XYZ file of C-alpha atoms in Angstrom:
312
model
C -2.094 8.601 29.689
C -4.835 5.977 29.812
C -3.529 2.480 30.420
C -5.227 -0.295 28.477
C -5.001 -4.065 28.551
C -2.173 -5.490 26.433
C -3.105 -6.285 22.862
C -3.051 -9.887 21.701
C -2.811 -10.546 17.991
C -3.647 -14.221 17.609
C -7.420 -13.854 17.248
C -7.775 -10.291 15.932
C -8.889 -10.183 12.316
C -8.736 -7.492 9.657
C -12.367 -6.465 10.059
C -11.466 -4.857 13.414
C -10.344 -1.783 11.469
C -13.667 -1.338 9.668
C -14.283 -1.246 5.930
C -14.142 1.119 2.976
C -14.973 0.785 -0.697
C -12.626 0.681 -3.658
C -15.225 1.561 -6.231
C -17.920 -1.072 -5.841
C -15.572 -3.408 -3.936
C -15.779 -3.347 -0.139
C -12.533 -4.164 1.680
C -11.267 -4.198 5.247
C -9.152 -1.140 5.999
C -6.177 -3.312 6.951
C -4.800 -4.991 3.847
C -1.482 -6.501 2.837
C 1.377 -5.141 0.737
C 3.299 -7.768 -1.241
C 6.563 -5.856 -1.690
C 8.388 -7.598 1.164
C 7.295 -11.114 0.261
C 10.220 -11.522 -2.094
C 13.174 -10.875 0.190
C 14.648 -9.336 3.310
C 14.402 -5.940 1.606
C 12.405 -4.780 -1.383
C 13.389 -5.192 -5.017
C 16.977 -6.379 -5.584
C 18.178 -5.539 -2.077
C 18.733 -8.066 0.692
C 18.396 -11.834 0.329
C 15.561 -13.744 -1.366
C 12.779 -15.024 0.866
C 11.904 -18.631 1.632
C 9.168 -19.455 -0.855
C 7.201 -21.727 1.457
C 7.213 -19.141 4.216
C 6.004 -16.395 1.892
C 3.171 -18.588 0.626
C 2.230 -19.422 4.217
C 2.145 -15.701 5.086
C -0.258 -14.993 2.213
C -2.577 -17.811 3.188
C -2.496 -16.739 6.820
C -3.311 -13.163 5.797
C -6.489 -14.356 4.109
C -7.341 -16.489 7.147
C -7.045 -13.325 9.255
C -9.600 -11.561 7.064
C -7.305 -9.639 4.732
C -9.249 -9.118 1.509
C -7.096 -6.417 -0.132
C -3.624 -7.278 -1.446
C -1.397 -4.710 -3.113
C 1.232 -5.929 -5.572
C 3.065 -5.146 -8.820
C 4.899 -7.035 -11.545
C 8.063 -5.120 -10.602
C 8.011 -6.595 -7.085
C 10.633 -9.302 -7.492
C 14.022 -10.343 -6.147
C 16.630 -12.587 -7.763
C 14.534 -15.689 -6.999
C 11.037 -14.538 -6.061
C 8.134 -12.782 -7.776
C 5.367 -11.346 -5.604
C 2.743 -12.002 -8.269
C 3.867 -15.616 -8.703
C 3.728 -16.147 -4.941
C 0.209 -14.678 -4.778
C -0.923 -16.889 -7.657
C 0.576 -20.017 -6.105
C -0.786 -19.281 -2.635
C -4.269 -18.006 -3.354
C -5.532 -19.167 -6.768
C -8.298 -19.946 -7.404
C -9.089 -16.602 -5.834
C -11.973 -15.961 -3.465
C -14.694 -13.770 -4.935
C -14.241 -11.140 -2.216
C -10.447 -10.885 -2.549
C -9.363 -7.604 -4.143
C -5.931 -7.561 -5.764
C -4.524 -4.165 -6.671
C -1.460 -3.650 -8.824
C 0.578 -0.766 -10.219
C 1.883 -0.020 -13.695
C 4.302 2.536 -15.057
C 7.685 1.656 -13.522
C 9.771 -1.013 -15.211
C 12.577 -3.341 -14.104
C 14.545 -5.567 -16.452
C 15.356 -9.218 -15.804
C 18.505 -8.250 -13.909
C 16.386 -6.179 -11.539
C 17.655 -2.801 -12.738
C 15.201 0.048 -13.152
C 14.553 0.971 -16.747
C 12.682 3.754 -18.505
C 9.095 3.999 -17.299
C 6.338 2.978 -19.677
C 4.984 5.162 -22.423
C 1.184 5.312 -22.648
C 1.175 2.824 -25.529
C 3.156 0.343 -23.390
C 0.747 0.249 -20.448
C -1.409 -2.476 -21.989
C 1.639 -4.773 -21.948
C 2.196 -3.912 -18.264
C -1.420 -4.780 -17.462
C -1.252 -8.003 -19.453
C 1.947 -9.043 -17.677
C 0.204 -8.637 -14.314
C -2.755 -10.640 -15.624
C -0.440 -13.422 -16.784
C 1.560 -13.578 -13.561
C -1.522 -13.499 -11.342
C -3.501 -15.918 -13.504
C -6.490 -13.632 -13.897
C -8.655 -12.411 -16.763
C -9.091 -8.941 -15.245
C -7.503 -6.779 -12.560
C -9.635 -5.419 -9.711
C -7.677 -2.179 -9.329
C -4.766 -0.746 -11.295
C -2.807 2.289 -10.175
C -0.953 4.506 -12.572
C 2.280 5.181 -10.729
C 3.431 8.647 -11.755
C 7.090 8.669 -12.703
C 7.925 12.356 -12.402
C 5.916 13.402 -15.478
C 4.192 16.762 -15.095
C 0.934 15.573 -16.700
C -0.565 12.109 -16.291
C -3.452 12.649 -18.714
C -2.100 10.594 -21.610
C -1.004 7.685 -19.425
C -4.220 7.650 -17.409
C -6.248 7.880 -20.594
C -4.561 4.710 -21.831
C -5.593 2.910 -18.650
C -9.123 4.264 -18.984
C -9.295 2.568 -22.391
C -8.259 -0.741 -20.804
C -11.006 -0.255 -18.237
C -13.524 0.197 -21.034
C -12.167 -2.984 -22.647
C -12.832 -4.954 -19.447
C -9.222 -5.740 -18.511
C -9.434 -3.462 -15.456
C -12.377 -2.878 -13.116
C -11.167 0.185 -11.201
C -8.450 2.796 -11.551
C -6.218 4.601 -9.082
C -3.243 6.941 -9.162
C -0.036 6.853 -7.151
C 2.654 9.360 -6.160
C 0.512 12.311 -7.206
C -0.400 15.831 -6.168
C -3.955 17.139 -5.992
C -3.657 18.564 -9.501
C -2.863 15.116 -10.893
C -5.865 13.638 -9.108
C -8.087 16.297 -10.657
C -6.524 15.635 -14.065
C -7.263 11.916 -13.805
C -10.811 12.393 -12.519
C -11.616 14.456 -15.594
C -10.856 11.349 -17.688
C -12.291 8.440 -15.674
C -13.380 7.633 -12.113
C -10.558 7.340 -9.573
C -11.329 5.057 -6.625
C -8.025 5.249 -4.764
C -4.801 7.213 -4.345
C -1.613 5.554 -3.160
C 1.008 7.993 -1.872
C 3.834 7.849 0.606
C 2.444 8.934 3.960
C 3.280 8.171 7.541
C 4.102 9.387 10.991
C 7.778 9.794 10.130
C 7.389 11.386 6.697
C 5.697 14.798 6.952
C 4.713 16.220 3.576
C 2.250 19.104 3.058
C 1.417 17.881 -0.455
C 0.582 14.406 0.856
C -1.604 16.010 3.519
C -3.441 17.956 0.816
C -4.083 14.784 -1.179
C -5.288 13.017 1.984
C -7.816 15.807 2.602
C -8.934 15.910 -1.026
C -9.564 12.175 -1.039
C -11.648 12.462 2.135
C -13.764 15.216 0.617
C -14.315 13.183 -2.555
C -14.942 9.831 -0.848
C -11.855 8.325 -2.485
C -9.702 5.790 -0.650
C -6.264 7.007 0.445
C -3.780 4.124 0.689
C -0.406 5.116 2.173
C 2.761 3.200 1.449
C 5.756 3.101 3.816
C 3.446 3.898 6.753
C 5.702 1.807 9.003
C 9.025 2.076 7.187
C 8.934 5.876 7.038
C 12.154 7.333 5.687
C 13.629 3.835 5.515
C 11.392 3.271 2.507
C 12.087 0.119 0.516
C 14.858 -0.866 2.929
C 12.420 -1.076 5.843
C 12.074 0.790 9.137
C 15.098 2.185 10.914
C 16.461 1.093 14.248
C 15.032 3.719 16.605
C 11.523 4.914 17.384
C 10.635 8.287 18.814
C 10.130 8.256 22.614
C 6.519 9.386 22.180
C 5.783 6.460 19.855
C 7.392 4.044 22.293
C 5.423 5.483 25.210
C 2.094 5.124 23.419
C 3.009 1.578 22.414
C 3.845 0.647 26.006
C 0.554 2.101 27.250
C -1.343 -0.223 24.922
C 0.900 -3.261 25.222
C 1.544 -2.807 21.514
C 4.552 -2.420 19.246
C 5.711 0.895 17.747
C 4.804 -0.441 14.304
C 1.240 -1.062 15.486
C 1.063 2.483 16.826
C 2.222 3.853 13.477
C -0.480 1.878 11.694
C -3.156 2.915 14.194
C -2.165 6.566 13.790
C -2.363 6.178 10.015
C -5.871 4.707 10.179
C -6.895 7.494 12.570
C -6.382 10.041 9.769
C -9.812 9.325 8.355
C -12.322 6.548 7.618
C -11.200 6.615 3.971
C -7.595 5.762 4.898
C -6.506 2.160 4.303
C -3.262 0.466 5.337
C -1.255 -2.100 3.369
C 1.633 -3.101 5.662
C 3.824 -5.775 4.157
C 5.955 -8.483 5.692
C 7.332 -11.932 5.062
C 7.195 -12.743 8.780
C 4.033 -14.510 10.048
C 4.373 -12.976 13.524
C 4.654 -9.470 12.095
C 1.654 -10.209 9.875
C -0.537 -10.989 12.877
C 0.695 -7.874 14.669
C -0.023 -5.683 11.645
C -3.553 -7.025 11.313
C -4.126 -6.587 15.049
C -3.183 -2.906 14.756
C -6.635 -2.384 13.283
C -8.071 -2.940 16.759
C -5.807 -0.409 18.468
C -7.773 2.726 19.373
C -5.654 5.765 20.157
C -7.047 8.430 22.452
C -7.349 12.036 21.311
C -4.453 12.919 23.610
C -2.235 10.191 22.162
C -3.112 11.215 18.632
C -2.213 14.825 19.407
C 1.145 13.724 20.851
C 1.898 11.747 17.705
C 0.751 14.610 15.476
C 3.291 16.793 17.275
C 6.005 14.206 16.595
C 5.235 14.351 12.888
C 5.166 18.144 12.883
C 8.501 18.179 14.660
C 9.994 15.827 12.080
C 8.909 18.274 9.415
C 10.554 21.172 11.220
C 13.784 19.173 11.491
C 13.707 18.287 7.798
C 13.386 21.922 6.821
C 16.427 23.016 8.819
Protein backbone atom coordinates (compact mmCIF):
# COMPACT_ATOMS: atom_id res chain seq x y z
CA UNK A 1 0.00 0.00 0.00
CA UNK A 2 1.22 3.50 -0.82
CA UNK A 3 2.32 5.45 2.23
CA UNK A 4 1.40 9.12 2.29
CA UNK A 5 2.26 12.00 4.58
CA UNK A 6 0.02 12.28 7.64
CA UNK A 7 -3.05 14.43 7.18
CA UNK A 8 -3.37 17.63 9.18
CA UNK A 9 -6.82 19.11 9.61
CA UNK A 10 -6.22 22.60 10.95
CA UNK A 11 -5.93 24.38 7.60
CA UNK A 12 -7.91 22.09 5.27
CA UNK A 13 -11.18 23.64 4.16
CA UNK A 14 -14.34 22.17 2.69
CA UNK A 15 -13.50 23.13 -0.88
CA UNK A 16 -10.82 20.40 -0.90
CA UNK A 17 -13.57 17.91 -1.75
CA UNK A 18 -14.76 19.81 -4.82
CA UNK A 19 -18.24 21.14 -5.52
CA UNK A 20 -21.61 20.02 -6.83
CA UNK A 21 -24.90 21.79 -7.46
CA UNK A 22 -28.15 21.50 -5.56
CA UNK A 23 -30.31 22.90 -8.30
CA UNK A 24 -28.85 26.31 -9.07
CA UNK A 25 -26.95 26.40 -5.75
CA UNK A 26 -23.30 25.36 -5.82
CA UNK A 27 -21.99 23.79 -2.60
CA UNK A 28 -18.81 22.12 -1.40
CA UNK A 29 -19.17 18.35 -1.31
CA UNK A 30 -18.34 18.26 2.40
CA UNK A 31 -21.20 19.78 4.36
CA UNK A 32 -22.46 19.55 7.92
CA UNK A 33 -25.32 17.57 9.46
CA UNK A 34 -26.99 19.24 12.45
CA UNK A 35 -28.46 16.13 14.08
CA UNK A 36 -25.70 15.74 16.67
CA UNK A 37 -25.57 19.40 17.68
CA UNK A 38 -28.29 18.87 20.25
CA UNK A 39 -26.81 16.15 22.43
CA UNK A 40 -24.45 13.24 22.91
CA UNK A 41 -26.78 11.14 20.76
CA UNK A 42 -29.52 12.12 18.35
CA UNK A 43 -33.09 12.99 19.26
CA UNK A 44 -34.05 12.22 22.88
CA UNK A 45 -31.11 9.91 23.54
CA UNK A 46 -28.01 10.84 25.51
CA UNK A 47 -27.46 14.14 27.30
CA UNK A 48 -28.12 17.65 25.95
CA UNK A 49 -25.17 19.49 24.43
CA UNK A 50 -23.47 22.61 25.73
CA UNK A 51 -25.15 25.42 23.83
CA UNK A 52 -22.07 27.61 23.54
CA UNK A 53 -20.00 24.73 22.21
CA UNK A 54 -22.60 23.83 19.60
CA UNK A 55 -22.79 27.44 18.42
CA UNK A 56 -18.99 27.56 18.23
CA UNK A 57 -18.97 24.37 16.13
CA UNK A 58 -21.42 25.89 13.63
CA UNK A 59 -19.42 29.08 13.31
CA UNK A 60 -16.20 27.13 12.91
CA UNK A 61 -17.81 24.99 10.21
CA UNK A 62 -18.56 28.10 8.17
CA UNK A 63 -15.02 29.37 8.76
CA UNK A 64 -13.76 26.07 7.32
CA UNK A 65 -15.76 26.63 4.14
CA UNK A 66 -18.85 24.56 4.89
CA UNK A 67 -21.68 26.09 2.87
CA UNK A 68 -24.26 23.28 3.10
CA UNK A 69 -25.98 22.53 6.42
CA UNK A 70 -28.57 19.79 6.78
CA UNK A 71 -31.15 20.10 9.55
CA UNK A 72 -34.78 19.45 10.52
CA UNK A 73 -37.32 20.79 12.99
CA UNK A 74 -37.44 17.33 14.59
CA UNK A 75 -33.74 17.52 15.50
CA UNK A 76 -34.02 18.44 19.16
CA UNK A 77 -33.15 17.11 22.61
CA UNK A 78 -34.69 18.01 25.96
CA UNK A 79 -32.88 21.37 25.97
CA UNK A 80 -31.57 22.01 22.46
CA UNK A 81 -33.05 22.62 19.01
CA UNK A 82 -30.77 22.29 15.99
CA UNK A 83 -32.67 24.96 14.08
CA UNK A 84 -32.50 27.39 17.01
CA UNK A 85 -28.76 26.80 17.32
CA UNK A 86 -28.26 27.42 13.59
CA UNK A 87 -30.31 30.61 13.77
CA UNK A 88 -28.42 31.89 16.81
CA UNK A 89 -25.01 31.01 15.40
CA UNK A 90 -25.31 32.02 11.77
CA UNK A 91 -28.08 34.60 11.24
CA UNK A 92 -28.00 36.85 9.35
CA UNK A 93 -27.08 34.13 6.90
CA UNK A 94 -24.41 34.44 4.23
CA UNK A 95 -25.79 34.54 0.70
CA UNK A 96 -23.85 31.40 -0.29
CA UNK A 97 -24.95 29.31 2.71
CA UNK A 98 -27.40 26.57 1.73
CA UNK A 99 -29.61 25.21 4.50
CA UNK A 100 -31.50 22.02 3.75
CA UNK A 101 -34.25 20.62 5.93
CA UNK A 102 -36.61 17.65 5.97
CA UNK A 103 -40.35 17.37 6.51
CA UNK A 104 -42.68 14.45 7.06
CA UNK A 105 -41.66 12.94 10.41
CA UNK A 106 -43.08 14.48 13.56
CA UNK A 107 -42.04 14.55 17.23
CA UNK A 108 -44.16 15.99 20.01
CA UNK A 109 -42.89 18.30 22.74
CA UNK A 110 -41.89 15.33 24.89
CA UNK A 111 -39.68 14.09 22.06
CA UNK A 112 -41.81 11.07 21.20
CA UNK A 113 -42.37 10.19 17.56
CA UNK A 114 -45.89 10.83 16.38
CA UNK A 115 -47.84 10.08 13.21
CA UNK A 116 -46.06 11.42 10.14
CA UNK A 117 -47.58 14.36 8.33
CA UNK A 118 -50.43 14.12 5.89
CA UNK A 119 -49.96 16.05 2.65
CA UNK A 120 -52.17 18.88 3.92
CA UNK A 121 -49.95 19.21 7.02
CA UNK A 122 -46.66 19.70 5.18
CA UNK A 123 -47.12 23.46 4.84
CA UNK A 124 -47.15 23.69 8.65
CA UNK A 125 -43.92 21.65 8.77
CA UNK A 126 -42.28 24.00 6.28
CA UNK A 127 -43.50 27.07 8.13
CA UNK A 128 -42.18 25.72 11.43
CA UNK A 129 -38.72 25.33 9.88
CA UNK A 130 -38.97 28.87 8.49
CA UNK A 131 -39.90 30.22 11.92
CA UNK A 132 -37.16 28.37 13.78
CA UNK A 133 -34.47 29.28 11.26
CA UNK A 134 -35.63 32.88 10.88
CA UNK A 135 -35.95 32.72 7.11
CA UNK A 136 -38.55 33.70 4.53
CA UNK A 137 -37.78 30.71 2.30
CA UNK A 138 -35.99 27.37 2.51
CA UNK A 139 -33.16 26.57 0.09
CA UNK A 140 -33.88 22.84 -0.07
CA UNK A 141 -36.63 20.74 1.48
CA UNK A 142 -36.60 16.96 1.46
CA UNK A 143 -39.74 14.90 1.68
CA UNK A 144 -38.74 12.14 4.06
CA UNK A 145 -40.71 9.05 3.06
CA UNK A 146 -42.31 7.39 6.05
CA UNK A 147 -43.00 3.91 4.71
CA UNK A 148 -45.79 5.01 2.34
CA UNK A 149 -45.84 3.11 -0.94
CA UNK A 150 -46.49 6.24 -3.04
CA UNK A 151 -45.05 9.68 -2.35
CA UNK A 152 -46.94 11.46 -5.14
CA UNK A 153 -49.51 13.23 -2.98
CA UNK A 154 -46.99 14.36 -0.37
CA UNK A 155 -44.44 15.49 -2.95
CA UNK A 156 -47.15 17.29 -4.88
CA UNK A 157 -47.96 19.30 -1.76
CA UNK A 158 -44.32 20.37 -1.50
CA UNK A 159 -44.27 21.22 -5.20
CA UNK A 160 -47.12 23.66 -4.53
CA UNK A 161 -45.07 25.31 -1.77
CA UNK A 162 -42.20 25.62 -4.23
CA UNK A 163 -44.50 27.38 -6.67
CA UNK A 164 -45.59 29.69 -3.84
CA UNK A 165 -41.97 30.69 -3.18
CA UNK A 166 -41.59 29.16 0.29
CA UNK A 167 -39.13 26.56 -1.04
CA UNK A 168 -36.46 26.96 -3.72
CA UNK A 169 -35.53 23.31 -4.35
CA UNK A 170 -36.96 19.90 -3.56
CA UNK A 171 -35.42 16.57 -2.61
CA UNK A 172 -36.58 13.16 -1.45
CA UNK A 173 -35.25 10.97 1.34
CA UNK A 174 -35.36 7.27 2.22
CA UNK A 175 -36.61 6.33 -1.24
CA UNK A 176 -36.22 3.68 -3.91
CA UNK A 177 -35.67 4.44 -7.59
CA UNK A 178 -39.40 4.16 -8.26
CA UNK A 179 -40.12 6.91 -5.73
CA UNK A 180 -37.51 9.15 -7.34
CA UNK A 181 -39.16 8.63 -10.72
CA UNK A 182 -42.57 9.33 -9.18
CA UNK A 183 -41.36 12.62 -7.72
CA UNK A 184 -39.56 13.72 -10.88
CA UNK A 185 -42.81 13.38 -12.81
CA UNK A 186 -44.27 16.08 -10.53
CA UNK A 187 -41.43 18.58 -10.03
CA UNK A 188 -37.63 18.77 -10.36
CA UNK A 189 -35.68 16.79 -7.76
CA UNK A 190 -32.20 18.17 -7.02
CA UNK A 191 -31.09 15.75 -4.32
CA UNK A 192 -31.74 12.37 -2.72
CA UNK A 193 -30.84 11.69 0.90
CA UNK A 194 -30.65 7.99 1.77
CA UNK A 195 -28.78 5.91 4.28
CA UNK A 196 -25.55 4.80 2.65
CA UNK A 197 -22.11 3.93 3.90
CA UNK A 198 -19.24 1.53 4.03
CA UNK A 199 -20.85 -0.47 6.83
CA UNK A 200 -24.41 -0.55 5.49
CA UNK A 201 -24.60 -2.47 2.20
CA UNK A 202 -27.96 -2.12 0.47
CA UNK A 203 -28.62 -3.00 -3.19
CA UNK A 204 -31.55 -0.56 -3.33
CA UNK A 205 -29.37 2.28 -2.05
CA UNK A 206 -26.77 1.37 -4.66
CA UNK A 207 -29.43 1.55 -7.37
CA UNK A 208 -30.52 5.01 -6.21
CA UNK A 209 -26.87 6.14 -6.11
CA UNK A 210 -26.42 5.05 -9.74
CA UNK A 211 -29.70 6.60 -10.86
CA UNK A 212 -28.77 9.93 -9.31
CA UNK A 213 -25.40 9.87 -11.08
CA UNK A 214 -27.06 9.21 -14.43
CA UNK A 215 -29.54 12.04 -13.87
CA UNK A 216 -27.05 14.56 -12.47
CA UNK A 217 -28.87 14.63 -9.13
CA UNK A 218 -26.96 15.00 -5.86
CA UNK A 219 -26.83 11.91 -3.64
CA UNK A 220 -26.43 12.85 0.03
CA UNK A 221 -25.87 9.86 2.34
CA UNK A 222 -26.74 9.95 6.01
CA UNK A 223 -25.02 7.78 8.63
CA UNK A 224 -21.95 7.50 6.38
CA UNK A 225 -19.77 7.35 9.50
CA UNK A 226 -22.19 5.92 12.04
CA UNK A 227 -23.16 2.96 9.85
CA UNK A 228 -25.38 0.50 11.67
CA UNK A 229 -25.06 2.58 14.83
CA UNK A 230 -27.38 5.07 13.18
CA UNK A 231 -28.72 7.81 15.43
CA UNK A 232 -26.72 6.45 18.37
CA UNK A 233 -23.43 7.05 16.56
CA UNK A 234 -20.62 4.79 15.36
CA UNK A 235 -19.80 1.57 17.16
CA UNK A 236 -16.63 0.77 19.02
CA UNK A 237 -14.69 -1.27 16.46
CA UNK A 238 -13.54 -0.61 12.91
CA UNK A 239 -12.75 -3.27 10.35
CA UNK A 240 -9.01 -4.08 10.09
CA UNK A 241 -8.99 -2.97 6.45
CA UNK A 242 -10.43 0.44 7.37
CA UNK A 243 -7.87 0.83 10.14
CA UNK A 244 -5.02 -0.14 7.81
CA UNK A 245 -6.02 2.41 5.18
CA UNK A 246 -6.37 5.06 7.88
CA UNK A 247 -2.89 4.33 9.22
CA UNK A 248 -1.40 4.53 5.72
CA UNK A 249 -2.75 8.06 5.35
CA UNK A 250 -2.22 9.23 8.91
CA UNK A 251 -5.99 9.60 9.06
CA UNK A 252 -8.81 8.38 11.26
CA UNK A 253 -11.20 5.54 10.33
CA UNK A 254 -14.03 8.09 10.19
CA UNK A 255 -12.08 10.11 7.62
CA UNK A 256 -11.55 6.97 5.55
CA UNK A 257 -15.28 6.23 5.63
CA UNK A 258 -16.03 9.75 4.42
CA UNK A 259 -13.36 9.59 1.71
CA UNK A 260 -14.75 6.26 0.49
CA UNK A 261 -18.23 7.77 0.41
CA UNK A 262 -17.09 10.74 -1.69
CA UNK A 263 -15.22 8.35 -4.00
CA UNK A 264 -18.56 6.85 -5.09
CA UNK A 265 -19.10 9.63 -7.59
CA UNK A 266 -18.72 13.38 -8.16
CA UNK A 267 -22.44 13.79 -7.40
CA UNK A 268 -22.04 12.32 -3.90
CA UNK A 269 -22.02 14.81 -1.01
CA UNK A 270 -21.28 14.17 2.66
CA UNK A 271 -22.97 15.75 5.68
CA UNK A 272 -21.10 14.38 8.72
CA UNK A 273 -22.37 15.81 11.97
CA UNK A 274 -20.71 16.42 15.30
CA UNK A 275 -20.81 18.65 18.34
CA UNK A 276 -17.05 18.29 18.81
CA UNK A 277 -14.84 21.00 17.21
CA UNK A 278 -11.92 18.58 16.77
CA UNK A 279 -14.12 16.04 15.00
CA UNK A 280 -15.51 18.84 12.84
CA UNK A 281 -12.05 19.75 11.56
CA UNK A 282 -11.26 16.09 10.92
CA UNK A 283 -14.50 15.58 9.00
CA UNK A 284 -13.85 18.60 6.80
CA UNK A 285 -10.26 17.47 6.22
CA UNK A 286 -11.53 14.11 4.94
CA UNK A 287 -12.40 15.92 1.73
CA UNK A 288 -8.68 16.12 0.97
CA UNK A 289 -8.04 12.41 1.51
CA UNK A 290 -7.49 10.66 -1.83
CA UNK A 291 -7.82 6.89 -1.73
CA UNK A 292 -5.95 4.82 -4.28
CA UNK A 293 -7.78 2.42 -6.58
CA UNK A 294 -6.32 -0.47 -4.58
CA UNK A 295 -7.53 0.97 -1.27
CA UNK A 296 -10.96 1.63 -2.70
CA UNK A 297 -11.19 -1.96 -3.93
CA UNK A 298 -10.20 -3.25 -0.48
CA UNK A 299 -12.92 -1.15 1.13
CA UNK A 300 -15.47 -2.20 -1.49
CA UNK A 301 -14.71 -5.80 -0.53
CA UNK A 302 -15.30 -4.95 3.14
CA UNK A 303 -18.73 -3.59 2.28
CA UNK A 304 -19.57 -6.59 0.12
CA UNK A 305 -18.51 -8.88 2.94
CA UNK A 306 -20.74 -7.03 5.39
CA UNK A 307 -23.62 -7.65 3.03
CA UNK A 308 -22.85 -11.36 2.85
CA UNK A 309 -22.76 -11.52 6.66
CA UNK A 310 -26.08 -9.71 6.95
CA UNK A 311 -27.76 -12.17 4.63
CA UNK A 312 -26.67 -15.22 6.62
